[in-house]
CSV table of C-alpha atoms and ligand atoms in Angstrom, one decimal:
chain,number,residue,atom,x,y,z
S,1,VAL,CA,160.3,67.4,92.4
S,2,LEU,CA,158.5,69.4,95.2
S,3,GLN,CA,157.0,67.0,97.8
S,4,ILE,CA,153.5,68.2,98.7
S,5,ARG,CA,152.6,67.6,102.3
S,6,GLU,CA,149.0,67.1,103.3
S,7,VAL,CA,147.8,69.4,106.1
S,8,THR,CA,144.6,69.0,108.0
S,9,VAL,CA,142.6,72.1,108.8
S,10,GLY,CA,139.6,72.3,111.1
S,11,LEU,CA,137.4,75.3,110.3
S,12,LEU,CA,135.3,76.7,113.1
S,13,GLY,CA,132.9,79.2,111.5
S,14,CYS,CA,132.0,79.6,107.9
S,15,GLY,CA,130.5,83.0,107.7
S,16,VAL,CA,131.9,86.1,106.0
S,17,VAL,CA,135.6,85.3,106.7
S,18,GLY,CA,135.4,81.5,107.0
S,19,SER,CA,133.6,81.1,103.7
S,20,ALA,CA,136.1,83.4,101.9
S,21,LEU,CA,139.0,81.4,103.4
S,22,ALA,CA,137.4,78.1,102.3
S,23,GLU,CA,137.0,79.6,98.8
S,24,LEU,CA,140.6,80.8,98.7
S,25,ILE,CA,142.0,77.4,99.8
S,26,HIS,CA,140.0,75.7,97.0
S,27,ALA,CA,140.7,78.3,94.3
S,28,GLU,CA,144.4,78.6,95.0
S,29,GLU,CA,145.3,74.9,95.7
S,30,LYS,CA,148.0,74.9,93.0
S,31,GLU,CA,149.5,78.2,94.0
S,32,ILE,CA,149.6,77.2,97.6
S,33,ALA,CA,151.2,73.9,96.7
S,34,ALA,CA,153.8,75.6,94.5
S,35,SER,CA,154.7,78.3,97.0
S,36,ALA,CA,154.4,76.5,100.3
S,37,GLY,CA,154.6,72.8,99.4
S,38,VAL,CA,151.4,71.9,101.2
S,39,LYS,CA,147.9,70.9,100.4
S,40,LEU,CA,145.4,72.3,102.9
S,41,ASN,CA,142.5,69.9,103.5
S,42,ILE,CA,139.5,71.4,105.4
S,43,THR,CA,138.1,68.2,107.0
S,44,LYS,CA,135.0,69.8,108.7
S,45,ALA,CA,133.5,73.2,109.1
S,46,LEU,CA,131.6,74.0,112.3
S,47,VAL,CA,128.5,76.2,111.8
S,48,ARG,CA,125.3,76.9,113.7
S,49,ASP,CA,122.9,76.0,110.8
S,50,THR,CA,123.9,73.1,108.6
S,51,GLU,CA,120.8,73.7,106.4
S,52,LYS,CA,121.9,77.1,105.3
S,53,ASP,CA,122.7,77.7,101.6
S,54,ARG,CA,126.4,78.2,101.4
S,55,ASN,CA,126.9,79.4,97.8
S,56,GLY,CA,128.2,76.1,96.4
S,57,LEU,CA,130.5,75.4,99.4
S,58,LYS,CA,128.4,72.5,100.4
S,59,LYS,CA,129.8,70.6,97.4
S,60,LYS,CA,133.4,71.2,98.6
S,61,LEU,CA,133.1,71.0,102.4
S,62,SER,CA,131.5,68.9,105.1
S,63,PHE,CA,129.5,70.9,107.7
S,64,THR,CA,128.7,70.0,111.3
S,65,LYS,CA,127.1,71.6,114.3
S,66,GLU,CA,129.3,69.6,116.7
S,67,LEU,CA,132.7,70.9,117.8
S,68,GLU,CA,133.7,67.3,118.7
S,69,GLU,CA,133.3,66.3,115.0
S,70,VAL,CA,136.1,68.7,114.1
S,71,PHE,CA,138.4,67.7,117.0
S,72,LYS,CA,138.0,64.0,116.6
S,73,ASP,CA,140.3,64.0,113.6
S,74,LYS,CA,143.6,62.7,114.9
S,75,GLU,CA,145.5,64.3,112.1
S,76,LEU,CA,144.3,67.8,112.8
S,77,ASP,CA,147.2,70.2,112.3
S,78,VAL,CA,145.6,73.6,112.5
S,79,VAL,CA,142.4,74.8,114.1
S,80,VAL,CA,141.0,78.0,112.5
S,81,GLU,CA,138.6,79.9,114.8
S,82,LEU,CA,136.3,82.2,112.8
S,83,LEU,CA,133.2,81.9,114.9
S,84,GLY,CA,133.3,85.3,116.6
S,85,GLY,CA,131.7,85.9,120.0
S,86,GLU,CA,133.3,84.9,123.3
S,87,GLU,CA,132.2,81.8,125.0
S,88,THR,CA,132.2,79.1,122.3
S,89,ALA,CA,135.1,80.6,120.6
S,90,LEU,CA,137.2,80.8,123.7
S,91,ALA,CA,136.4,77.2,124.7
S,92,ALA,CA,137.3,76.0,121.2
S,93,VAL,CA,140.6,77.9,121.1
S,94,LYS,CA,141.5,76.6,124.6
S,95,LYS,CA,140.6,73.0,123.6
S,96,GLY,CA,142.8,73.3,120.5
S,97,LEU,CA,145.8,74.6,122.4
S,98,GLU,CA,145.4,72.2,125.3
S,99,ALA,CA,145.4,69.3,122.7
S,100,GLY,CA,148.7,70.8,121.3
S,101,ARG,CA,147.0,71.9,118.0
S,102,ASN,CA,148.2,75.1,116.3
S,103,VAL,CA,145.5,77.7,116.3
S,104,VAL,CA,144.8,80.6,114.0
S,105,THR,CA,142.1,83.1,115.0
S,106,ALA,CA,140.8,86.5,114.0
S,107,ASN,CA,138.9,87.0,117.2
S,108,LYS,CA,140.0,90.2,118.9
S,109,LEU,CA,137.3,89.9,121.5
S,110,ILE,CA,138.8,86.8,123.1
S,111,LEU,CA,142.4,87.8,122.4
S,112,SER,CA,141.9,91.2,124.2
S,113,ALA,CA,140.2,89.6,127.2
S,114,HIS,CA,142.1,86.3,127.4
S,115,GLY,CA,145.2,86.7,125.2
S,116,GLU,CA,147.7,86.5,128.0
S,117,GLU,CA,146.3,83.2,129.2
S,118,LEU,CA,146.0,81.9,125.6
S,119,ASN,CA,149.6,82.8,124.8
S,120,GLN,CA,150.8,81.0,128.0
S,121,LEU,CA,148.7,78.0,127.0
S,122,ALA,CA,150.2,77.8,123.5
S,123,ASN,CA,153.7,78.2,125.0
S,124,ARG,CA,153.1,75.4,127.5
S,125,ASN,CA,151.8,73.1,124.9
S,126,GLY,CA,154.5,73.8,122.3
S,127,CYS,CA,152.0,74.9,119.7
S,128,SER,CA,151.4,78.1,117.8
S,129,LEU,CA,148.7,80.8,118.2
S,130,ALA,CA,148.6,83.3,115.4
S,131,TYR,CA,146.2,86.1,114.9
S,132,GLU,CA,147.4,88.6,112.4
S,133,ALA,CA,143.8,89.1,111.1
S,134,SER,CA,142.5,90.2,114.5
S,135,VAL,CA,144.0,93.7,114.2
S,136,ALA,CA,143.5,95.7,111.0
S,137,SER,CA,142.7,92.7,108.9
S,138,CYS,CA,145.4,92.0,106.3
S,139,ILE,CA,147.7,94.9,107.3
S,140,PRO,CA,150.8,93.1,108.6
S,141,VAL,CA,151.3,95.1,111.8
S,142,LEU,CA,151.4,92.2,114.3
S,143,GLN,CA,153.9,90.3,112.4
S,144,SER,CA,156.1,93.4,112.1
S,145,LEU,CA,155.9,93.9,115.9
S,146,ASP,CA,156.7,90.2,116.5
S,147,VAL,CA,159.5,89.9,114.1
S,148,THR,CA,161.2,92.9,112.4
S,149,LEU,CA,160.5,95.3,115.3
S,150,ALA,CA,160.8,92.8,118.2
S,151,ALA,CA,163.6,94.7,119.9
S,152,GLU,CA,162.3,98.3,119.3
S,153,ASN,CA,161.4,100.5,122.2
S,154,PHE,CA,158.0,102.0,121.3
S,155,HIS,CA,156.4,105.0,122.9
S,156,ALA,CA,153.2,105.4,121.0
S,157,VAL,CA,150.7,103.4,119.0
S,158,THR,CA,147.9,105.3,117.3
S,159,GLY,CA,145.4,104.1,114.7
S,160,ILE,CA,142.1,103.9,112.9
S,161,LEU,CA,141.4,100.4,113.9
S,162,ASN,CA,137.7,99.8,112.9
S,163,GLY,CA,136.7,99.6,109.3
S,164,THR,CA,132.9,99.8,110.0
S,165,THR,CA,133.0,103.1,111.9
S,166,ASN,CA,135.5,104.6,109.4
S,167,PHE,CA,133.2,103.6,106.6
S,168,ILE,CA,130.2,105.2,108.4
S,169,LEU,CA,132.0,108.4,109.1
S,170,SER,CA,133.3,108.6,105.6
S,171,GLN,CA,129.7,108.1,104.1
S,172,MET,CA,128.3,110.7,106.5
S,173,GLU,CA,131.0,113.2,105.8
S,174,ARG,CA,130.5,113.0,102.0
S,175,GLY,CA,126.8,113.4,102.6
S,176,ASN,CA,126.2,110.1,100.8
S,177,LEU,CA,124.3,108.3,103.6
S,178,PRO,CA,123.0,109.0,107.1
S,179,TYR,CA,124.3,107.0,110.0
S,180,GLY,CA,121.7,104.2,110.0
S,181,GLU,CA,121.9,103.5,106.3
S,182,ALA,CA,125.7,103.6,106.3
S,183,LEU,CA,125.8,101.1,109.1
S,184,ALA,CA,123.4,98.8,107.2
S,185,LEU,CA,125.6,99.0,104.1
S,186,ALA,CA,128.7,98.2,106.2
S,187,GLN,CA,126.9,95.1,107.5
S,188,GLN,CA,125.8,94.2,103.9
S,189,LYS,CA,129.5,94.5,102.8
S,190,GLY,CA,130.6,92.1,105.6
S,191,LEU,CA,132.6,94.7,107.4
S,192,ALA,CA,130.7,94.8,110.7
S,193,GLU,CA,130.8,92.4,113.6
S,194,THR,CA,127.9,89.9,114.0
S,195,ASP,CA,126.9,92.3,116.8
S,196,PRO,CA,127.6,95.7,115.3
S,197,SER,CA,127.3,97.4,118.6
S,198,LEU,CA,130.9,96.3,119.2
S,199,ASP,CA,131.9,98.4,116.2
S,200,VAL,CA,129.9,101.6,116.8
S,201,SER,CA,130.5,101.6,120.6
S,202,GLY,CA,134.3,101.7,120.0
S,203,GLN,CA,134.8,98.4,121.8
S,204,ASP,CA,136.1,96.5,118.8
S,205,ALA,CA,138.8,99.3,118.4
S,206,ALA,CA,139.6,99.0,122.1
S,207,HIS,CA,140.1,95.2,121.7
S,208,LYS,CA,142.5,95.8,118.9
S,209,LEU,CA,144.4,98.5,120.8
S,210,VAL,CA,144.9,96.1,123.7
S,211,ILE,CA,146.4,93.5,121.4
S,212,LEU,CA,148.7,96.1,119.8
S,213,ALA,CA,149.7,97.8,123.0
S,214,ARG,CA,150.6,94.4,124.6
S,215,LYS,CA,153.0,93.7,121.8
S,216,ALA,CA,154.4,97.2,121.4
S,217,PHE,CA,154.9,97.9,125.0
S,218,ASN,CA,155.3,94.4,126.5
S,219,ILE,CA,152.6,95.2,129.0
S,220,SER,CA,149.6,93.6,130.6
S,221,LEU,CA,146.4,95.2,129.6
S,222,THR,CA,142.7,94.5,129.3
S,223,PRO,CA,139.8,96.3,127.5
S,224,ALA,CA,138.6,97.6,130.9
S,225,ASP,CA,141.8,99.7,131.2
S,226,ILE,CA,140.8,101.7,128.1
S,227,PRO,CA,138.3,104.6,128.3
S,228,THR,CA,136.2,104.0,125.3
S,229,ALA,CA,133.7,106.1,123.3
S,230,GLY,CA,132.2,105.2,119.9
S,231,ILE,CA,130.7,107.1,117.1
S,232,THR,CA,127.0,107.1,118.0
S,233,ASN,CA,127.4,110.6,119.4
S,234,VAL,CA,128.9,112.0,116.2
S,235,SER,CA,126.3,113.8,114.1
S,236,ALA,CA,126.4,115.2,110.6
S,237,GLU,CA,126.6,118.6,112.2
S,238,ASP,CA,129.7,117.7,114.1
S,239,LEU,CA,131.3,116.7,110.8
S,240,ARG,CA,130.3,120.0,109.3
S,241,PHE,CA,131.6,122.0,112.2
S,242,ALA,CA,134.8,120.0,112.3
S,243,ALA,CA,135.2,120.9,108.6
S,244,HIS,CA,134.7,124.6,109.5
S,245,PHE,CA,137.8,124.3,111.7
S,246,GLY,CA,139.8,122.5,109.0
S,247,CYS,CA,139.3,119.1,110.5
S,248,THR,CA,137.6,115.8,110.0
S,249,VAL,CA,136.3,113.3,112.6
S,250,LYS,CA,137.9,109.9,113.0
S,251,LEU,CA,137.5,107.2,115.6
S,252,LEU,CA,141.1,106.9,116.9
S,253,ALA,CA,142.7,104.4,119.2
S,254,VAL,CA,145.6,106.0,121.1
S,255,ALA,CA,148.1,104.4,123.5
S,256,ARG,CA,151.2,106.3,124.5
S,257,LYS,CA,153.7,106.3,127.3
S,258,ARG,CA,154.0,109.6,129.1
S,259,ASN,CA,155.9,110.3,132.3
S,260,GLY,CA,156.2,106.6,133.0
S,261,LYS,CA,152.5,106.0,132.7
S,262,LEU,CA,150.3,104.7,129.9
S,263,GLU,CA,147.6,107.0,128.4
S,264,ALA,CA,145.1,105.0,126.4
S,265,ARG,CA,141.8,105.8,124.9
S,266,VAL,CA,139.4,105.1,122.0
S,267,ALA,CA,137.3,108.2,121.0
S,268,PRO,CA,136.1,110.2,118.1
S,269,HIS,CA,138.9,112.8,117.5
S,270,LEU,CA,139.0,115.9,115.4
S,271,VAL,CA,141.9,115.3,113.0
S,272,PRO,CA,143.3,118.2,110.9
S,273,THR,CA,142.6,117.6,107.2
S,274,GLY,CA,146.3,117.7,106.4
S,275,HIS,CA,147.1,114.8,108.7
S,276,THR,CA,147.6,111.3,107.2
S,277,PHE,CA,144.7,109.9,109.3
S,278,ALA,CA,142.3,112.3,107.6
S,279,SER,CA,142.9,110.7,104.2
S,280,ILE,CA,142.2,107.1,105.5
S,281,ASN,CA,138.6,106.6,104.3
S,282,ASP,CA,135.9,104.0,104.1
S,283,GLU,CA,136.9,100.6,105.6
S,284,SER,CA,140.6,101.4,105.4
S,285,ASN,CA,142.6,101.3,108.6
S,286,ALA,CA,145.9,102.9,109.6
S,287,VAL,CA,148.3,102.3,112.4
S,288,VAL,CA,151.2,104.5,113.3
S,289,LEU,CA,153.9,103.0,115.5
S,290,GLU,CA,156.4,105.4,117.1
S,291,GLY,CA,159.6,104.1,118.4
S,292,GLU,CA,163.0,105.2,119.6
S,293,ALA,CA,165.0,104.0,116.6
S,294,VAL,CA,162.4,103.7,113.8
S,295,GLY,CA,160.7,107.1,114.4
S,296,LYS,CA,157.2,106.9,112.9
S,297,LEU,CA,156.1,103.9,110.9
S,298,LEU,CA,152.8,104.1,109.0
S,299,PHE,CA,150.8,100.9,108.1
S,300,ALA,CA,147.7,101.5,106.1
S,301,GLY,CA,145.3,99.4,104.0
S,302,PRO,CA,142.0,97.5,104.0
S,303,GLY,CA,140.9,97.0,107.6
S,304,ALA,CA,137.9,94.7,107.3
S,305,GLY,CA,136.1,92.6,104.8
S,306,ALA,CA,135.9,89.0,103.7
S,307,LEU,CA,138.8,88.7,101.3
S,308,PRO,CA,141.5,90.8,102.9
S,309,THR,CA,140.8,89.1,106.3
S,310,ALA,CA,140.8,85.6,104.8
S,311,ARG,CA,144.1,86.4,103.1
S,312,ALA,CA,145.7,87.2,106.5
S,313,VAL,CA,144.2,84.1,108.0
S,314,LEU,CA,145.6,82.0,105.2
S,315,GLY,CA,149.0,83.7,105.6
S,316,ASP,CA,149.0,82.7,109.3
S,317,ILE,CA,148.1,79.1,108.4
S,318,LEU,CA,150.9,78.9,105.9
S,319,SER,CA,153.5,80.5,108.1
S,320,ILE,CA,152.7,77.9,110.8
S,321,VAL,CA,152.7,74.8,108.6
S,322,THR,CA,155.8,75.8,106.7
S,323,GLY,CA,157.5,76.8,110.0
S,324,GLU,CA,158.5,80.1,108.4
S,325,ARG,CA,157.3,82.2,111.2
S,326,ALA,CA,158.2,81.6,114.8
S,327,CYS,CA,154.6,81.7,116.1
S,328,ILE,CA,155.3,80.2,119.5
S,329,PRO,CA,154.6,83.3,121.4
S,330,GLY,CA,157.8,83.3,123.5
S,331,ARG,CA,158.6,86.9,122.6
S,332,LYS,CA,156.7,89.9,123.8
S,333,ALA,CA,153.7,87.9,124.8
S,334,LEU,CA,154.8,86.3,128.0
S,335,ASN,CA,155.8,87.7,131.4
S,336,LEU,CA,154.2,91.0,130.6
S,337,ALA,CA,155.0,94.0,132.8
S,338,LYS,CA,152.4,96.1,134.6
S,339,ILE,CA,152.4,99.8,133.8
S,340,PRO,CA,150.4,102.4,135.7
S,341,LEU,CA,147.6,103.9,133.7
S,342,ALA,CA,147.4,107.7,133.5
S,343,SER,CA,144.4,109.0,135.4
S,344,PRO,CA,141.8,111.4,133.9
S,345,GLU,CA,143.5,114.1,135.9
S,346,GLU,CA,146.8,113.4,134.2
S,347,THR,CA,145.5,113.0,130.6
S,348,ARG,CA,145.5,116.2,128.7
S,349,SER,CA,144.3,117.2,125.3
S,350,ARG,CA,142.8,120.0,123.3
S,351,TYR,CA,139.0,119.5,122.9
S,352,TYR,CA,136.2,120.4,120.5
S,353,LEU,CA,133.2,121.1,122.7
S,354,ARG,CA,129.6,121.7,121.4
S,355,VAL,CA,126.6,123.1,123.2
S,356,ALA,CA,123.3,123.1,121.2
S,357,PHE,CA,120.6,125.4,122.7
S,358,ASN,CA,117.4,127.2,122.1
S,359,ASP,CA,118.3,130.8,121.3
S,360,GLN,CA,118.2,133.1,124.3
S,361,PRO,CA,120.4,135.7,125.8
S,362,HIS,CA,123.5,135.1,128.0
S,363,VAL,CA,124.1,131.6,126.8
S,364,LEU,CA,127.7,132.1,125.9
S,365,ALA,CA,128.4,133.8,129.3
S,366,GLN,CA,126.9,130.9,131.2
S,367,VAL,CA,128.8,128.3,129.1
S,368,THR,CA,132.2,130.1,129.5
S,369,CYS,CA,131.6,130.6,133.2
S,370,ILE,CA,131.2,126.9,133.7
S,371,LEU,CA,134.2,126.1,131.7
S,372,ASP,CA,136.3,128.6,133.6
S,373,ALA,CA,135.1,127.2,136.9
S,374,CYS,CA,136.1,123.7,135.8
S,375,GLY,CA,139.5,124.8,134.6
S,376,VAL,CA,138.9,124.4,130.9
S,377,GLU,CA,140.4,127.4,129.0
S,378,VAL,CA,138.7,128.5,125.8
S,379,HIS,CA,141.0,128.9,122.8
S,380,ARG,CA,138.4,129.8,120.1
S,381,VAL,CA,134.6,130.1,120.3
S,382,GLU,CA,132.0,130.3,117.5
S,383,ALA,CA,128.3,130.4,117.2
S,384,LEU,CA,127.4,128.0,114.4
S,385,GLY,CA,124.4,126.3,112.9
S,386,LEU,CA,121.2,127.3,111.1
S,387,GLY,CA,117.8,127.2,112.9
S,388,GLN,CA,119.3,125.9,116.1
S,389,GLY,CA,122.0,127.7,118.1
S,390,ASN,CA,125.3,126.0,118.6
S,391,ILE,CA,128.3,127.2,120.6
S,392,VAL,CA,131.3,125.4,119.4
S,393,ILE,CA,134.5,125.8,121.4
S,394,LEU,CA,138.0,124.7,120.8
S,395,THR,CA,139.8,124.5,124.1
S,396,HIS,CA,143.4,124.9,125.1
S,397,PRO,CA,144.9,121.6,126.5
S,398,ALA,CA,142.7,120.5,129.4
S,399,THR,CA,142.6,117.4,131.5
S,400,GLU,CA,140.0,114.7,130.7
S,401,ALA,CA,138.7,115.1,134.3
S,402,ALA,CA,138.1,118.8,133.8
S,403,VAL,CA,136.3,118.3,130.5
S,404,SER,CA,134.1,115.6,132.0
S,405,ALA,CA,133.3,117.8,134.9
S,406,SER,CA,132.4,120.7,132.7
S,407,LEU,CA,130.2,118.4,130.5
S,408,ALA,CA,128.3,117.3,133.5
S,409,GLU,CA,127.7,120.9,134.6
S,410,LEU,CA,126.8,122.1,131.2
S,411,ALA,CA,124.2,119.2,130.9
S,412,GLU,CA,122.3,120.9,133.8
S,413,LEU,CA,121.6,124.1,131.8
S,414,ASP,CA,117.9,124.4,131.0
S,415,PHE,CA,118.1,125.8,127.4
S,416,LEU,CA,119.8,122.8,125.8
S,417,THR,CA,118.4,120.9,122.8
S,418,GLU,CA,121.0,118.1,123.0
S,419,ARG,CA,123.5,116.8,125.6
S,420,PRO,CA,126.7,118.8,125.4
S,421,LYS,CA,129.6,116.8,123.9
S,422,ALA,CA,133.3,117.0,123.6
S,423,PHE,CA,135.8,115.2,121.4
S,424,PRO,CA,139.6,115.4,121.8
S,425,ILE,CA,141.5,117.1,119.0
S,426,PHE,CA,144.3,114.9,117.8
S,427,ASP,CA,147.7,116.2,118.3
S,428,GLU,CA,150.8,114.2,117.5
S,429,PRO,CA,151.9,112.3,120.6
S,430,GLN,CA,154.5,114.2,122.7
S,431,SER,CA,155.7,111.1,124.6
S,432,ASN,CA,158.5,110.2,126.8
Y,1,NAP,P1,130.0,85.7,110.7
Y,1,NAP,O1,129.8,86.1,109.3
Y,1,NAP,O2,129.0,86.0,111.7
Y,1,NAP,O3,130.4,84.2,110.8
Y,1,NAP,C1,130.4,83.4,112.0
Y,1,NAP,C2,130.4,81.9,111.6
Y,1,NAP,O4,130.5,81.2,112.8
Y,1,NAP,C3,129.1,81.4,110.9
Y,1,NAP,O5,129.4,80.5,110.0
Y,1,NAP,C4,128.3,80.9,112.1
Y,1,NAP,O6,127.4,79.8,111.7
Y,1,NAP,C5,129.4,80.3,113.0
Y,1,NAP,N1,129.0,80.3,114.4
Y,1,NAP,C6,128.9,81.3,115.2
Y,1,NAP,N2,128.7,80.9,116.5
Y,1,NAP,C7,128.6,79.6,116.4
Y,1,NAP,C8,128.4,78.6,117.4
Y,1,NAP,N3,128.1,78.9,118.7
Y,1,NAP,N4,128.4,77.3,117.0
Y,1,NAP,C9,128.7,77.0,115.7
Y,1,NAP,N5,128.9,77.9,114.8
Y,1,NAP,C10,128.9,79.2,115.1
Y,1,NAP,O7,131.4,86.4,111.3
Y,1,NAP,P2,132.7,86.9,110.5
Y,1,NAP,O8,132.5,88.3,110.0
Y,1,NAP,O9,133.1,85.8,109.5
Y,1,NAP,O10,133.7,87.0,111.6
Y,1,NAP,C11,134.4,85.9,112.2
Y,1,NAP,C12,135.5,86.3,113.1
Y,1,NAP,O11,136.4,87.1,112.4
Y,1,NAP,C13,135.0,87.2,114.2
Y,1,NAP,O12,135.8,87.0,115.4
Y,1,NAP,C14,135.3,88.6,113.7
Y,1,NAP,O13,135.6,89.5,114.8
Y,1,NAP,C15,136.6,88.4,113.0
Y,1,NAP,N6,137.0,89.3,111.9
Y,1,NAP,C16,136.0,89.6,111.0
Y,1,NAP,C17,136.4,90.5,110.0
Y,1,NAP,C18,135.4,91.0,108.9
Y,1,NAP,O14,135.7,91.9,108.2
Y,1,NAP,N7,134.2,90.4,108.8
Y,1,NAP,C19,137.7,91.1,109.9
Y,1,NAP,C20,138.6,90.7,110.9
Y,1,NAP,C21,138.2,89.8,111.9
Y,1,NAP,P3,126.2,80.0,110.6
Y,1,NAP,O15,126.8,80.3,109.3
Y,1,NAP,O16,125.4,78.8,110.7
Y,1,NAP,O17,125.4,81.2,111.2
Y,2,HSE,N1,134.1,94.8,112.4
Y,2,HSE,C1,135.6,94.9,112.2
Y,2,HSE,C2,135.8,96.3,111.6
Y,2,HSE,C3,136.1,93.9,111.3
Y,2,HSE,O1,134.9,96.9,111.1
Y,2,HSE,O2,136.9,96.8,111.7
Y,2,HSE,C4,137.6,93.9,111.2
Y,2,HSE,O3,138.2,93.6,112.4
């Protein structure tokens, strides 16, 4: 007869993900006992507002506003941090690890900024810190990096790492919803961060890229190392013009080693419609890992949302309490190497560049003259758009520095109707 072990879980946060997790633990009690031999008991759930209606969860869970209430349980086995934000969440995770409690979190913000310290803390205190849900929700990419691919030599990690922005771009591209309504729907669906500016500014994707790159390349990195642009600058016209060139627009996070340096960025990219990333739509995410032995590995699936994320959190809890996953982060998370970052002068890409203007003569000549002076070579140029003039240029490979300089100069022209913009065109990494 299978012995069922009682496991005490302290739940910090009972919002979109926390409440889905609590529901799963209750609904699947028998399955969890049968497969893992444990019964998970959520003793207390920390929330801001204990008066809030919680869709029947109040009958099953005891809520508190006091962190101490959760920690005072001497039997506490696992602390699950699903608060979001930085300060309180970081303090709670540290408190858990310092007390030798195992911690599961989905908080990429604290992991990207403080992950190295938290991994050290877990290691020193002999407890586990697991965070599969922090990157691409239930797509098991971190576990793959930690376990199956632990010894691989990777040279590139590329992905669509934010469900909210991918959802918004997909809605805009299909002509279903404009930007603002698509964002509101993403929030309603529980995809967006509590502060959605983290999603649309590209920061959330940058946080995830830091976590992935640390594991894949065994390097020390922070979000400040990653030049980051979001999707607020992508208009319906850009999506139409991209389609004219056989491309779609995706917010990509790219980190690759080239000439002994790390090139990393988060930015909207033009992606050819035949490329795998072009078919990753709505809140789906995709990650491509490129390594010496494994070649290209594609991971794709739901990248945000209550249930997929809660499923990944539950998986981490069960792997810790059953001891099936070596979560003590001794591998690829400690003693990280420093790697020089490629400068804007060293980072090259082809670009889509758009200048919107009030119709008048010699516009094209002025634009191409500026590009030429900045060292940006034109590959293809077209005048597009109804009513308002647009010069859309696809460049030959140019440095990020040259493109930034040309954008600054173009912005000085007096016939513009919008600030000029440039998005990289995604080419398969040519790394070494
Ligand atoms: P959420 O819906 O805003 O829930 C946050 C929960 O934490 C709420 O229950 C809130 O209490 C509580 N809380 C926040 N700050 C608190 C504080 N200072 N003191 C006490 N309670 C506090 O957020 P979520 O979408 O579930 O996200 C939780 C975490 O998972 C975040 O780190 C997020 O980045 C990550 N994540 C989310 C997704 C997703 O698809 N949503 C996917 C992957 C990872 P009240 O209920 O009283 O407001
Ligand atoms: N807000 C995040 C996203 C949640 O949209 O991808 C998943 O990490």
